[in-house]
Tab-separated table of C-alpha atoms in Angstrom:
chain	number	residue	atom	x	y	z
F	58	MET	CA	0.000	0.000	0.000
F	59	GLY	CA	2.860	2.387	0.756
F	60	ASN	CA	4.116	2.172	-2.828
F	61	LEU	CA	0.673	3.013	-4.188
F	62	ILE	CA	0.425	6.084	-1.958
F	63	ALA	CA	3.930	7.192	-2.891
F	64	LYS	CA	3.297	6.626	-6.612
F	65	HIS	CA	0.222	8.875	-6.640
F	66	ARG	CA	1.343	11.458	-4.074
F	67	SER	CA	0.997	14.204	-6.714
F	68	ILE	CA	-2.761	13.516	-6.784
F	69	TRP	CA	-3.614	13.177	-3.098
F	70	GLY	CA	-0.552	14.140	-1.100
F	71	ASP	CA	0.083	11.998	1.957
F	72	ASP	CA	-3.600	11.333	2.702
F	73	PRO	CA	-5.647	9.445	0.057
F	74	SER	CA	-8.762	9.741	2.240
F	75	SER	CA	-8.767	13.489	1.490
F	76	LEU	CA	-10.203	12.612	-1.939
F	77	LEU	CA	-13.481	11.645	-0.262
F	78	GLN	CA	-14.119	15.307	0.573
F	79	SER	CA	-14.303	16.166	-3.133
F	80	TYR	CA	-16.348	13.132	-4.227
F	81	THR	CA	-19.427	14.559	-5.925
F	82	VAL	CA	-20.931	11.714	-7.948
F	83	TYR	CA	-24.597	11.210	-6.993
F	84	PRO	CA	-24.343	13.455	-3.903
F	85	GLY	CA	-27.941	12.825	-2.814
F	86	LEU	CA	-27.658	9.066	-3.070
F	87	THR	CA	-24.177	9.005	-1.541
F	88	GLY	CA	-25.465	10.919	1.493
F	89	LYS	CA	-28.485	8.650	1.774
F	90	LEU	CA	-26.312	5.522	1.687
F	91	ASP	CA	-23.846	7.010	4.172
F	92	ARG	CA	-26.695	7.470	6.667
F	93	LEU	CA	-28.024	3.906	6.341
F	94	LYS	CA	-28.330	1.695	9.365
F	95	GLY	CA	-27.819	-2.046	8.916
F	96	SER	CA	-31.299	-2.762	10.214
F	97	THR	CA	-32.871	-0.735	7.371
F	98	LEU	CA	-31.349	-2.740	4.527
F	99	ASN	CA	-33.801	-4.257	2.092
F	100	ARG	CA	-33.714	-5.469	-1.500
F	101	GLU	CA	-34.341	-1.997	-2.953
F	102	THR	CA	-31.519	-0.486	-0.897
F	103	LEU	CA	-29.134	-3.237	-1.978
F	104	TYR	CA	-30.020	-2.534	-5.633
F	105	GLU	CA	-29.308	1.156	-5.048
F	106	ILE	CA	-25.907	0.306	-3.547
F	107	VAL	CA	-24.998	-1.960	-6.471
F	108	LEU	CA	-26.039	0.622	-9.068
F	109	TRP	CA	-24.196	3.370	-7.154
F	110	LYS	CA	-21.028	1.281	-7.039
F	111	LEU	CA	-21.316	0.557	-10.766
F	112	GLY	CA	-21.862	4.247	-11.491
F	113	ARG	CA	-25.147	3.500	-13.225
F	114	PHE	CA	-27.761	4.871	-10.863
F	115	PRO	CA	-30.607	6.513	-12.785
F	116	GLU	CA	-31.789	9.844	-11.454
F	117	VAL	CA	-35.340	10.527	-12.625
F	118	GLU	CA	-37.102	13.763	-11.702
F	119	ASP	CA	-40.543	13.382	-10.115
F	120	SER	CA	-41.969	15.771	-12.717
F	121	LEU	CA	-41.011	13.324	-15.471
F	122	ILE	CA	-43.096	10.566	-13.911
């Protein structure tokens, strides 16, 4: 792991976790998933997590429906 951090130091400095502060993909969903409690997991939530991880989560406005 040390070599990986050293190799990409120009991107994240000495702290790769600092990149999380600028992560902006699906901010609403990311926040929702960050707040999840294990007891609230269901099939729909697991699908959301999988699609979020794959970067293929559809965002559909309520007005469209």
